[in-house]
Amino acid sequence: QVQLQESGPGLVKPSETLSLTCTVSGGSINSYYWSWIRQPAGKRLEWIGRIYSSGNTNYNPSLKSRVTMSVDTSRNHFSLKLSSVTAADTALYYCARDGMVGQVHYMDVWGKGTTVTVSS
Amino acid sequence: IVLTQSPATLSLSPGERATLSCRASQSVSSYLGWYQQKPGQAPRLLIYDASKRATGIPARFSGSGSGTDFSLTISSLEPEDFAVYFCLERSAWPTFGQGTKVEIK
């Protein structure tokens, strides 16, 4: 079955760029949307944005100015960059497949998440 | 759209019935999902389109509701069901509820 694995630095300095990659195994990255979601400790999940396998993107308006997503279909992975980070960006970051499960898309496969701390 | 889940914590014993609520600040039609989240594990999709069970989800999980009021029912709690549950709506962009923790009484 499809599995997702997040990877990237666990510690990022303030004002720098957070970079994460999600590797898809057990299935193809093609013809799907792929999302990034984060959860600060003790808070609700927040959708960051998604990318289609063709490269089309949708971003959360509240983060749009700082977010860039990309996809590499040859390596079956997609990536997130979040610029100008602050302590407020410290969170558990998840990647997920955004599949057309029912009438609309739902995140139907998730990674286990990776913790990113923003600190000097 | 803001999703508000209640209660924050539900303390029950195995075999009991659990009923969780998710209320939307405006109508989301039936575009609502429910997930189970355990520490160190990937969240799992349980219910989509408010009432449809995802693949492989046991029949003890059921969802209902439309518009602004939704519920997730676990008919008889199994030991593995003690976890956090959150709802998700798909409108302009996805938003999540704050979660309900189902803990062992």
JSON list of C-alpha atoms in Angstrom, two decimals:
[
{"chain": "A", "resi": 1, "resn": "GLN", "atom": "CA", "xyz": [0.00, 0.00, 0.00]},
{"chain": "A", "resi": 2, "resn": "VAL", "atom": "CA", "xyz": [1.02, 3.61, -0.46]},
{"chain": "A", "resi": 3, "resn": "GLN", "atom": "CA", "xyz": [3.25, 4.98, 2.29]},
{"chain": "A", "resi": 4, "resn": "LEU", "atom": "CA", "xyz": [4.57, 8.48, 2.85]},
{"chain": "A", "resi": 5, "resn": "GLN", "atom": "CA", "xyz": [7.74, 9.51, 4.67]},
{"chain": "A", "resi": 6, "resn": "GLU", "atom": "CA", "xyz": [8.65, 13.06, 5.60]},
{"chain": "A", "resi": 7, "resn": "SER", "atom": "CA", "xyz": [12.31, 14.06, 5.85]},
{"chain": "A", "resi": 8, "resn": "GLY", "atom": "CA", "xyz": [14.28, 17.20, 6.51]},
{"chain": "A", "resi": 9, "resn": "PRO", "atom": "CA", "xyz": [16.10, 19.18, 9.20]},
{"chain": "A", "resi": 10, "resn": "GLY", "atom": "CA", "xyz": [14.52, 19.07, 12.63]},
{"chain": "A", "resi": 11, "resn": "LEU", "atom": "CA", "xyz": [15.95, 22.43, 13.61]},
{"chain": "A", "resi": 12, "resn": "VAL", "atom": "CA", "xyz": [15.78, 25.65, 11.60]},
{"chain": "A", "resi": 13, "resn": "LYS", "atom": "CA", "xyz": [17.01, 29.10, 12.62]},
{"chain": "A", "resi": 14, "resn": "PRO", "atom": "CA", "xyz": [14.65, 32.06, 12.72]},
{"chain": "A", "resi": 15, "resn": "SER", "atom": "CA", "xyz": [14.39, 33.98, 9.43]},
{"chain": "A", "resi": 16, "resn": "GLU", "atom": "CA", "xyz": [15.73, 31.00, 7.46]},
{"chain": "A", "resi": 17, "resn": "THR", "atom": "CA", "xyz": [13.85, 28.64, 5.14]},
{"chain": "A", "resi": 18, "resn": "LEU", "atom": "CA", "xyz": [12.30, 25.38, 6.29]},
{"chain": "A", "resi": 19, "resn": "SER", "atom": "CA", "xyz": [12.67, 22.62, 3.71]},
{"chain": "A", "resi": 20, "resn": "LEU", "atom": "CA", "xyz": [10.93, 19.24, 3.85]},
{"chain": "A", "resi": 21, "resn": "THR", "atom": "CA", "xyz": [10.54, 16.38, 1.41]},
{"chain": "A", "resi": 22, "resn": "CYS", "atom": "CA", "xyz": [7.89, 13.69, 1.31]},
{"chain": "A", "resi": 23, "resn": "THR", "atom": "CA", "xyz": [8.79, 10.43, -0.40]},
{"chain": "A", "resi": 24, "resn": "VAL", "atom": "CA", "xyz": [5.98, 8.31, -1.79]},
{"chain": "A", "resi": 25, "resn": "SER", "atom": "CA", "xyz": [6.48, 4.54, -1.80]},
{"chain": "A", "resi": 26, "resn": "GLY", "atom": "CA", "xyz": [4.24, 1.68, -2.85]},
{"chain": "A", "resi": 27, "resn": "GLY", "atom": "CA", "xyz": [2.50, 3.72, -5.50]},
{"chain": "A", "resi": 28, "resn": "SER", "atom": "CA", "xyz": [2.89, 6.44, -8.08]},
{"chain": "A", "resi": 29, "resn": "ILE", "atom": "CA", "xyz": [2.89, 10.14, -7.36]},
{"chain": "A", "resi": 30, "resn": "ASN", "atom": "CA", "xyz": [1.21, 10.77, -10.71]},
{"chain": "A", "resi": 31, "resn": "SER", "atom": "CA", "xyz": [-2.41, 11.88, -11.04]},
{"chain": "A", "resi": 32, "resn": "TYR", "atom": "CA", "xyz": [-2.83, 12.85, -7.40]},
{"chain": "A", "resi": 33, "resn": "TYR", "atom": "CA", "xyz": [-2.82, 15.97, -5.26]},
{"chain": "A", "resi": 34, "resn": "TRP", "atom": "CA", "xyz": [-0.34, 15.96, -2.38]},
{"chain": "A", "resi": 35, "resn": "SER", "atom": "CA", "xyz": [-0.77, 18.10, 0.71]},
{"chain": "A", "resi": 36, "resn": "TRP", "atom": "CA", "xyz": [1.29, 19.47, 3.56]},
{"chain": "A", "resi": 37, "resn": "ILE", "atom": "CA", "xyz": [-0.33, 19.93, 6.97]},
{"chain": "A", "resi": 38, "resn": "ARG", "atom": "CA", "xyz": [1.17, 21.04, 10.26]},
{"chain": "A", "resi": 39, "resn": "GLN", "atom": "CA", "xyz": [0.20, 20.88, 13.91]},
{"chain": "A", "resi": 40, "resn": "PRO", "atom": "CA", "xyz": [1.81, 23.10, 16.56]},
{"chain": "A", "resi": 41, "resn": "ALA", "atom": "CA", "xyz": [1.92, 21.43, 19.95]},
{"chain": "A", "resi": 42, "resn": "GLY", "atom": "CA", "xyz": [-1.48, 21.56, 21.62]},
{"chain": "A", "resi": 43, "resn": "LYS", "atom": "CA", "xyz": [-3.17, 23.22, 18.64]},
{"chain": "A", "resi": 44, "resn": "ARG", "atom": "CA", "xyz": [-5.34, 22.11, 15.77]},
{"chain": "A", "resi": 45, "resn": "LEU", "atom": "CA", "xyz": [-4.03, 20.94, 12.43]},
{"chain": "A", "resi": 46, "resn": "GLU", "atom": "CA", "xyz": [-3.45, 23.59, 9.77]},
{"chain": "A", "resi": 47, "resn": "TRP", "atom": "CA", "xyz": [-3.45, 22.88, 6.04]},
{"chain": "A", "resi": 48, "resn": "ILE", "atom": "CA", "xyz": [-0.44, 24.51, 4.37]},
{"chain": "A", "resi": 49, "resn": "GLY", "atom": "CA", "xyz": [-1.19, 23.72, 0.75]},
{"chain": "A", "resi": 50, "resn": "ARG", "atom": "CA", "xyz": [-1.15, 21.09, -1.94]},
{"chain": "A", "resi": 51, "resn": "ILE", "atom": "CA", "xyz": [0.48, 20.30, -5.25]},
{"chain": "A", "resi": 52, "resn": "TYR", "atom": "CA", "xyz": [-0.73, 18.20, -8.15]},
{"chain": "A", "resi": 53, "resn": "SER", "atom": "CA", "xyz": [1.64, 15.82, -9.89]},
{"chain": "A", "resi": 54, "resn": "SER", "atom": "CA", "xyz": [1.71, 18.23, -12.84]},
{"chain": "A", "resi": 55, "resn": "GLY", "atom": "CA", "xyz": [2.99, 20.99, -10.55]},
{"chain": "A", "resi": 56, "resn": "ASN", "atom": "CA", "xyz": [-0.21, 23.01, -10.07]},
{"chain": "A", "resi": 57, "resn": "THR", "atom": "CA", "xyz": [-0.47, 24.36, -6.54]},
{"chain": "A", "resi": 58, "resn": "ASN", "atom": "CA", "xyz": [-3.02, 25.66, -4.04]},
{"chain": "A", "resi": 59, "resn": "TYR", "atom": "CA", "xyz": [-1.83, 27.39, -0.88]},
{"chain": "A", "resi": 60, "resn": "ASN", "atom": "CA", "xyz": [-3.47, 28.44, 2.36]},
{"chain": "A", "resi": 61, "resn": "PRO", "atom": "CA", "xyz": [-3.94, 32.22, 1.98]},
{"chain": "A", "resi": 62, "resn": "SER", "atom": "CA", "xyz": [-2.53, 32.80, 5.45]},
{"chain": "A", "resi": 63, "resn": "LEU", "atom": "CA", "xyz": [0.82, 31.25, 4.43]},
{"chain": "A", "resi": 64, "resn": "LYS", "atom": "CA", "xyz": [0.84, 31.83, 0.69]},
{"chain": "A", "resi": 65, "resn": "SER", "atom": "CA", "xyz": [3.47, 34.56, 0.69]},
{"chain": "A", "resi": 66, "resn": "ARG", "atom": "CA", "xyz": [6.03, 32.25, 2.34]},
{"chain": "A", "resi": 67, "resn": "VAL", "atom": "CA", "xyz": [5.21, 28.84, 0.82]},
{"chain": "A", "resi": 68, "resn": "THR", "atom": "CA", "xyz": [6.66, 27.12, -2.21]},
{"chain": "A", "resi": 69, "resn": "MET", "atom": "CA", "xyz": [5.84, 23.53, -3.15]},
{"chain": "A", "resi": 70, "resn": "SER", "atom": "CA", "xyz": [7.44, 21.43, -5.84]},
{"chain": "A", "resi": 71, "resn": "VAL", "atom": "CA", "xyz": [7.18, 17.88, -7.16]},
{"chain": "A", "resi": 72, "resn": "ASP", "atom": "CA", "xyz": [9.71, 15.50, -8.70]},
{"chain": "A", "resi": 73, "resn": "THR", "atom": "CA", "xyz": [7.82, 12.70, -10.42]},
{"chain": "A", "resi": 74, "resn": "SER", "atom": "CA", "xyz": [11.03, 10.92, -11.44]},
{"chain": "A", "resi": 75, "resn": "ARG", "atom": "CA", "xyz": [11.95, 10.51, -7.78]},
{"chain": "A", "resi": 76, "resn": "ASN", "atom": "CA", "xyz": [8.36, 10.06, -6.58]},
{"chain": "A", "resi": 77, "resn": "HIS", "atom": "CA", "xyz": [8.63, 12.83, -4.05]},
{"chain": "A", "resi": 78, "resn": "PHE", "atom": "CA", "xyz": [7.35, 16.31, -3.39]},
{"chain": "A", "resi": 79, "resn": "SER", "atom": "CA", "xyz": [8.70, 19.15, -1.30]},
{"chain": "A", "resi": 80, "resn": "LEU", "atom": "CA", "xyz": [7.79, 22.10, 0.88]},
{"chain": "A", "resi": 81, "resn": "LYS", "atom": "CA", "xyz": [9.71, 25.30, 1.44]},
{"chain": "A", "resi": 82, "resn": "LEU", "atom": "CA", "xyz": [8.57, 27.81, 4.04]},
{"chain": "A", "resi": 83, "resn": "SER", "atom": "CA", "xyz": [10.59, 31.01, 4.15]},
{"chain": "A", "resi": 84, "resn": "SER", "atom": "CA", "xyz": [11.26, 33.56, 6.89]},
{"chain": "A", "resi": 85, "resn": "VAL", "atom": "CA", "xyz": [10.34, 31.15, 9.66]},
{"chain": "A", "resi": 86, "resn": "THR", "atom": "CA", "xyz": [9.66, 32.20, 13.25]},
{"chain": "A", "resi": 87, "resn": "ALA", "atom": "CA", "xyz": [8.98, 30.29, 16.45]},
{"chain": "A", "resi": 88, "resn": "ALA", "atom": "CA", "xyz": [5.32, 30.19, 15.40]},
{"chain": "A", "resi": 89, "resn": "ASP", "atom": "CA", "xyz": [6.31, 27.78, 12.63]},
{"chain": "A", "resi": 90, "resn": "THR", "atom": "CA", "xyz": [7.49, 25.19, 15.15]},
{"chain": "A", "resi": 91, "resn": "ALA", "atom": "CA", "xyz": [5.21, 22.21, 14.60]},
{"chain": "A", "resi": 92, "resn": "LEU", "atom": "CA", "xyz": [4.76, 18.59, 13.62]},
{"chain": "A", "resi": 93, "resn": "TYR", "atom": "CA", "xyz": [4.66, 18.61, 9.82]},
{"chain": "A", "resi": 94, "resn": "TYR", "atom": "CA", "xyz": [2.72, 15.97, 7.90]},
{"chain": "A", "resi": 95, "resn": "CYS", "atom": "CA", "xyz": [2.50, 15.15, 4.23]},
{"chain": "A", "resi": 96, "resn": "ALA", "atom": "CA", "xyz": [-0.60, 13.46, 2.88]},
{"chain": "A", "resi": 97, "resn": "ARG", "atom": "CA", "xyz": [-2.19, 12.26, -0.33]},
{"chain": "A", "resi": 98, "resn": "ASP", "atom": "CA", "xyz": [-5.24, 14.29, -1.25]},
{"chain": "A", "resi": 99, "resn": "GLY", "atom": "CA", "xyz": [-7.35, 11.68, -2.97]},
{"chain": "A", "resi": 100, "resn": "MET", "atom": "CA", "xyz": [-10.76, 11.91, -4.63]},
{"chain": "A", "resi": 101, "resn": "VAL", "atom": "CA", "xyz": [-12.29, 9.53, -2.11]},
{"chain": "A", "resi": 102, "resn": "GLY", "atom": "CA", "xyz": [-15.89, 10.65, -2.28]},
{"chain": "A", "resi": 103, "resn": "GLN", "atom": "CA", "xyz": [-17.58, 13.72, -3.68]},
{"chain": "A", "resi": 104, "resn": "VAL", "atom": "CA", "xyz": [-14.51, 15.82, -2.89]},
{"chain": "A", "resi": 105, "resn": "HIS", "atom": "CA", "xyz": [-10.87, 15.30, -1.99]},
{"chain": "A", "resi": 106, "resn": "TYR", "atom": "CA", "xyz": [-9.82, 13.96, 1.40]},
{"chain": "A", "resi": 107, "resn": "MET", "atom": "CA", "xyz": [-6.36, 13.33, 2.81]},
{"chain": "A", "resi": 108, "resn": "ASP", "atom": "CA", "xyz": [-6.59, 9.56, 2.66]},
{"chain": "A", "resi": 109, "resn": "VAL", "atom": "CA", "xyz": [-2.96, 8.56, 3.25]},
{"chain": "A", "resi": 110, "resn": "TRP", "atom": "CA", "xyz": [-0.67, 10.37, 5.69]},
{"chain": "A", "resi": 111, "resn": "GLY", "atom": "CA", "xyz": [2.91, 10.19, 6.74]},
{"chain": "A", "resi": 112, "resn": "LYS", "atom": "CA", "xyz": [3.79, 9.86, 10.41]},
{"chain": "A", "resi": 113, "resn": "GLY", "atom": "CA", "xyz": [4.99, 13.43, 10.57]},
{"chain": "A", "resi": 114, "resn": "THR", "atom": "CA", "xyz": [8.28, 15.12, 11.33]},
{"chain": "A", "resi": 115, "resn": "THR", "atom": "CA", "xyz": [8.93, 17.67, 14.06]},
{"chain": "A", "resi": 116, "resn": "VAL", "atom": "CA", "xyz": [10.47, 20.96, 13.06]},
{"chain": "A", "resi": 117, "resn": "THR", "atom": "CA", "xyz": [11.66, 23.39, 15.71]},
{"chain": "A", "resi": 118, "resn": "VAL", "atom": "CA", "xyz": [12.53, 26.98, 14.90]},
{"chain": "A", "resi": 119, "resn": "SER", "atom": "CA", "xyz": [15.19, 28.21, 17.29]},
{"chain": "A", "resi": 120, "resn": "SER", "atom": "CA", "xyz": [18.56, 29.89, 17.23]},
{"chain": "B", "resi": 1, "resn": "ILE", "atom": "CA", "xyz": [-15.06, 28.10, 8.25]},
{"chain": "B", "resi": 2, "resn": "VAL", "atom": "CA", "xyz": [-14.35, 27.13, 11.87]},
{"chain": "B", "resi": 3, "resn": "LEU", "atom": "CA", "xyz": [-14.97, 23.60, 13.12]},
{"chain": "B", "resi": 4, "resn": "THR", "atom": "CA", "xyz": [-15.72, 23.18, 16.81]},
{"chain": "B", "resi": 5, "resn": "GLN", "atom": "CA", "xyz": [-15.54, 19.72, 18.32]},
{"chain": "B", "resi": 6, "resn": "SER", "atom": "CA", "xyz": [-17.10, 18.61, 21.59]},
{"chain": "B", "resi": 7, "resn": "PRO", "atom": "CA", "xyz": [-16.42, 17.38, 24.11]},
{"chain": "B", "resi": 8, "resn": "ALA", "atom": "CA", "xyz": [-12.70, 18.03, 24.39]},
{"chain": "B", "resi": 9, "resn": "THR", "atom": "CA", "xyz": [-12.28, 14.77, 26.28]},
{"chain": "B", "resi": 10, "resn": "LEU", "atom": "CA", "xyz": [-14.53, 11.75, 26.54]},
{"chain": "B", "resi": 11, "resn": "SER", "atom": "CA", "xyz": [-13.80, 9.27, 29.35]},
{"chain": "B", "resi": 12, "resn": "LEU", "atom": "CA", "xyz": [-15.36, 5.90, 28.66]},
{"chain": "B", "resi": 13, "resn": "SER", "atom": "CA", "xyz": [-14.83, 2.19, 29.28]},
{"chain": "B", "resi": 14, "resn": "PRO", "atom": "CA", "xyz": [-14.27, -0.49, 26.64]},
{"chain": "B", "resi": 15, "resn": "GLY", "atom": "CA", "xyz": [-17.61, -1.68, 25.29]},
{"chain": "B", "resi": 16, "resn": "GLU", "atom": "CA", "xyz": [-19.31, 1.67, 25.81]},
{"chain": "B", "resi": 17, "resn": "ARG", "atom": "CA", "xyz": [-20.72, 3.86, 23.07]},
{"chain": "B", "resi": 18, "resn": "ALA", "atom": "CA", "xyz": [-18.90, 7.04, 22.11]},
{"chain": "B", "resi": 19, "resn": "THR", "atom": "CA", "xyz": [-20.56, 10.00, 20.41]},
{"chain": "B", "resi": 20, "resn": "LEU", "atom": "CA", "xyz": [-18.40, 12.87, 19.20]},
{"chain": "B", "resi": 21, "resn": "SER", "atom": "CA", "xyz": [-19.66, 16.14, 17.78]},
{"chain": "B", "resi": 22, "resn": "CYS", "atom": "CA", "xyz": [-18.29, 18.50, 15.14]},
{"chain": "B", "resi": 23, "resn": "ARG", "atom": "CA", "xyz": [-20.06, 21.79, 14.44]},
{"chain": "B", "resi": 24, "resn": "ALA", "atom": "CA", "xyz": [-19.22, 24.07, 11.50]},
{"chain": "B", "resi": 25, "resn": "SER", "atom": "CA", "xyz": [-19.55, 27.86, 11.63]},
{"chain": "B", "resi": 26, "resn": "GLN", "atom": "CA", "xyz": [-21.36, 27.71, 8.28]},
{"chain": "B", "resi": 27, "resn": "SER", "atom": "CA", "xyz": [-22.71, 24.97, 6.08]},
{"chain": "B", "resi": 28, "resn": "VAL", "atom": "CA", "xyz": [-20.20, 22.54, 4.58]},
{"chain": "B", "resi": 29, "resn": "SER", "atom": "CA", "xyz": [-22.93, 20.44, 2.95]},
{"chain": "B", "resi": 30, "resn": "SER", "atom": "CA", "xyz": [-21.79, 16.84, 3.49]},
{"chain": "B", "resi": 31, "resn": "TYR", "atom": "CA", "xyz": [-18.13, 17.51, 2.77]},
{"chain": "B", "resi": 32, "resn": "LEU", "atom": "CA", "xyz": [-16.83, 16.42, 6.15]},
{"chain": "B", "resi": 33, "resn": "GLY", "atom": "CA", "xyz": [-14.38, 13.73, 7.17]},
{"chain": "B", "resi": 34, "resn": "TRP", "atom": "CA", "xyz": [-13.36, 12.13, 10.45]},
{"chain": "B", "resi": 35, "resn": "TYR", "atom": "CA", "xyz": [-9.89, 10.93, 11.35]},
{"chain": "B", "resi": 36, "resn": "GLN", "atom": "CA", "xyz": [-8.26, 8.95, 14.12]},
{"chain": "B", "resi": 37, "resn": "GLN", "atom": "CA", "xyz": [-4.88, 10.11, 15.41]},
{"chain": "B", "resi": 38, "resn": "LYS", "atom": "CA", "xyz": [-2.53, 8.21, 17.70]},
{"chain": "B", "resi": 39, "resn": "PRO", "atom": "CA", "xyz": [0.89, 9.42, 18.93]},
{"chain": "B", "resi": 40, "resn": "GLY", "atom": "CA", "xyz": [3.68, 8.52, 16.53]},
{"chain": "B", "resi": 41, "resn": "GLN", "atom": "CA", "xyz": [1.29, 7.16, 13.92]},
{"chain": "B", "resi": 42, "resn": "ALA", "atom": "CA", "xyz": [-0.12, 8.53, 10.71]},
{"chain": "B", "resi": 43, "resn": "PRO", "atom": "CA", "xyz": [-3.67, 9.86, 11.04]},
{"chain": "B", "resi": 44, "resn": "ARG", "atom": "CA", "xyz": [-6.24, 7.46, 9.61]},
{"chain": "B", "resi": 45, "resn": "LEU", "atom": "CA", "xyz": [-9.28, 8.43, 7.56]},
{"chain": "B", "resi": 46, "resn": "LEU", "atom": "CA", "xyz": [-12.38, 6.85, 9.09]},
{"chain": "B", "resi": 47, "resn": "ILE", "atom": "CA", "xyz": [-15.36, 8.60, 7.51]},
{"chain": "B", "resi": 48, "resn": "TYR", "atom": "CA", "xyz": [-15.72, 10.75, 4.40]},
{"chain": "B", "resi": 49, "resn": "ASP", "atom": "CA", "xyz": [-18.68, 12.65, 2.95]},
{"chain": "B", "resi": 50, "resn": "ALA", "atom": "CA", "xyz": [-20.07, 12.76, 6.52]},
{"chain": "B", "resi": 51, "resn": "SER", "atom": "CA", "xyz": [-21.33, 9.18, 6.61]},
{"chain": "B", "resi": 52, "resn": "LYS", "atom": "CA", "xyz": [-19.30, 6.89, 4.36]},
{"chain": "B", "resi": 53, "resn": "ARG", "atom": "CA", "xyz": [-16.78, 4.53, 5.92]},
{"chain": "B", "resi": 54, "resn": "ALA", "atom": "CA", "xyz": [-13.33, 4.53, 4.39]},
{"chain": "B", "resi": 55, "resn": "THR", "atom": "CA", "xyz": [-11.82, 1.31, 3.12]},
{"chain": "B", "resi": 56, "resn": "GLY", "atom": "CA", "xyz": [-11.09, -1.18, 5.89]},
{"chain": "B", "resi": 57, "resn": "ILE", "atom": "CA", "xyz": [-12.81, 0.78, 8.65]},
{"chain": "B", "resi": 58, "resn": "PRO", "atom": "CA", "xyz": [-14.83, -1.42, 11.04]},
{"chain": "B", "resi": 59, "resn": "ALA", "atom": "CA", "xyz": [-18.60, -1.12, 11.07]},
{"chain": "B", "resi": 60, "resn": "ARG", "atom": "CA", "xyz": [-18.59, 0.09, 14.68]},
{"chain": "B", "resi": 61, "resn": "PHE", "atom": "CA", "xyz": [-17.58, 3.49, 13.32]},
{"chain": "B", "resi": 62, "resn": "SER", "atom": "CA", "xyz": [-20.40, 5.54, 11.82]},
{"chain": "B", "resi": 63, "resn": "GLY", "atom": "CA", "xyz": [-20.88, 9.15, 10.85]},
{"chain": "B", "resi": 64, "resn": "SER", "atom": "CA", "xyz": [-23.94, 11.30, 10.40]},
{"chain": "B", "resi": 65, "resn": "GLY", "atom": "CA", "xyz": [-25.01, 14.86, 9.80]},
{"chain": "B", "resi": 66, "resn": "SER", "atom": "CA", "xyz": [-25.07, 17.53, 7.13]},
{"chain": "B", "resi": 67, "resn": "GLY", "atom": "CA", "xyz": [-24.89, 21.29, 6.90]},
{"chain": "B", "resi": 68, "resn": "THR", "atom": "CA", "xyz": [-23.35, 22.44, 10.17]},
{"chain": "B", "resi": 69, "resn": "ASP", "atom": "CA", "xyz": [-23.84, 19.58, 12.65]},
{"chain": "B", "resi": 70, "resn": "PHE", "atom": "CA", "xyz": [-22.04, 16.28, 12.43]},
{"chain": "B", "resi": 71, "resn": "SER", "atom": "CA", "xyz": [-21.34, 13.34, 14.69]},
{"chain": "B", "resi": 72, "resn": "LEU", "atom": "CA", "xyz": [-19.06, 10.33, 14.83]},
{"chain": "B", "resi": 73, "resn": "THR", "atom": "CA", "xyz": [-20.30, 7.32, 16.75]},
{"chain": "B", "resi": 74, "resn": "ILE", "atom": "CA", "xyz": [-18.27, 4.35, 17.90]},
{"chain": "B", "resi": 75, "resn": "SER", "atom": "CA", "xyz": [-20.89, 1.79, 18.84]},
{"chain": "B", "resi": 76, "resn": "SER", "atom": "CA", "xyz": [-18.77, -0.30, 21.21]},
{"chain": "B", "resi": 77, "resn": "LEU", "atom": "CA", "xyz": [-15.28, 0.89, 22.11]},
{"chain": "B", "resi": 78, "resn": "GLU", "atom": "CA", "xyz": [-12.43, -1.51, 21.52]},
{"chain": "B", "resi": 79, "resn": "PRO", "atom": "CA", "xyz": [-9.10, -1.01, 23.32]},
{"chain": "B", "resi": 80, "resn": "GLU", "atom": "CA", "xyz": [-7.48, 0.24, 20.11]},
{"chain": "B", "resi": 81, "resn": "ASP", "atom": "CA", "xyz": [-10.11, 2.97, 19.69]},
{"chain": "B", "resi": 82, "resn": "PHE", "atom": "CA", "xyz": [-8.77, 5.12, 22.52]},
{"chain": "B", "resi": 83, "resn": "ALA", "atom": "CA", "xyz": [-7.20, 7.98, 20.57]},
{"chain": "B", "resi": 84, "resn": "VAL", "atom": "CA", "xyz": [-7.77, 11.53, 19.38]},
{"chain": "B", "resi": 85, "resn": "TYR", "atom": "CA", "xyz": [-10.41, 12.10, 16.71]},
{"chain": "B", "resi": 86, "resn": "PHE", "atom": "CA", "xyz": [-10.63, 15.16, 14.51]},
{"chain": "B", "resi": 87, "resn": "CYS", "atom": "CA", "xyz": [-12.95, 16.37, 11.79]},
{"chain": "B", "resi": 88, "resn": "LEU", "atom": "CA", "xyz": [-12.00, 18.01, 8.51]},
{"chain": "B", "resi": 89, "resn": "GLU", "atom": "CA", "xyz": [-14.08, 20.07, 6.11]},
{"chain": "B", "resi": 90, "resn": "ARG", "atom": "CA", "xyz": [-13.35, 20.62, 2.44]},
{"chain": "B", "resi": 91, "resn": "SER", "atom": "CA", "xyz": [-14.58, 24.00, 1.30]},
{"chain": "B", "resi": 92, "resn": "ALA", "atom": "CA", "xyz": [-12.38, 26.77, -0.08]},
{"chain": "B", "resi": 93, "resn": "TRP", "atom": "CA", "xyz": [-9.44, 25.23, 1.72]},
{"chain": "B", "resi": 94, "resn": "PRO", "atom": "CA", "xyz": [-9.37, 22.45, 4.27]},
{"chain": "B", "resi": 95, "resn": "THR", "atom": "CA", "xyz": [-9.85, 23.27, 7.94]},
{"chain": "B", "resi": 96, "resn": "PHE", "atom": "CA", "xyz": [-9.76, 20.99, 10.95]},
{"chain": "B", "resi": 97, "resn": "GLY", "atom": "CA", "xyz": [-11.50, 20.69, 14.27]},
{"chain": "B", "resi": 98, "resn": "GLN", "atom": "CA", "xyz": [-9.45, 20.95, 17.44]},
{"chain": "B", "resi": 99, "resn": "GLY", "atom": "CA", "xyz": [-9.93, 17.27, 18.27]},
{"chain": "B", "resi": 100, "resn": "THR", "atom": "CA", "xyz": [-11.67, 15.10, 20.85]},
{"chain": "B", "resi": 101, "resn": "LYS", "atom": "CA", "xyz": [-9.62, 12.76, 23.00]},
{"chain": "B", "resi": 102, "resn": "VAL", "atom": "CA", "xyz": [-11.31, 9.46, 23.82]},
{"chain": "B", "resi": 103, "resn": "GLU", "atom": "CA", "xyz": [-9.63, 8.14, 26.94]},
{"chain": "B", "resi": 104, "resn": "ILE", "atom": "CA", "xyz": [-10.05, 5.08, 29.10]},
{"chain": "B", "resi": 105, "resn": "LYS", "atom": "CA", "xyz": [-12.15, 5.71, 32.17]}
]
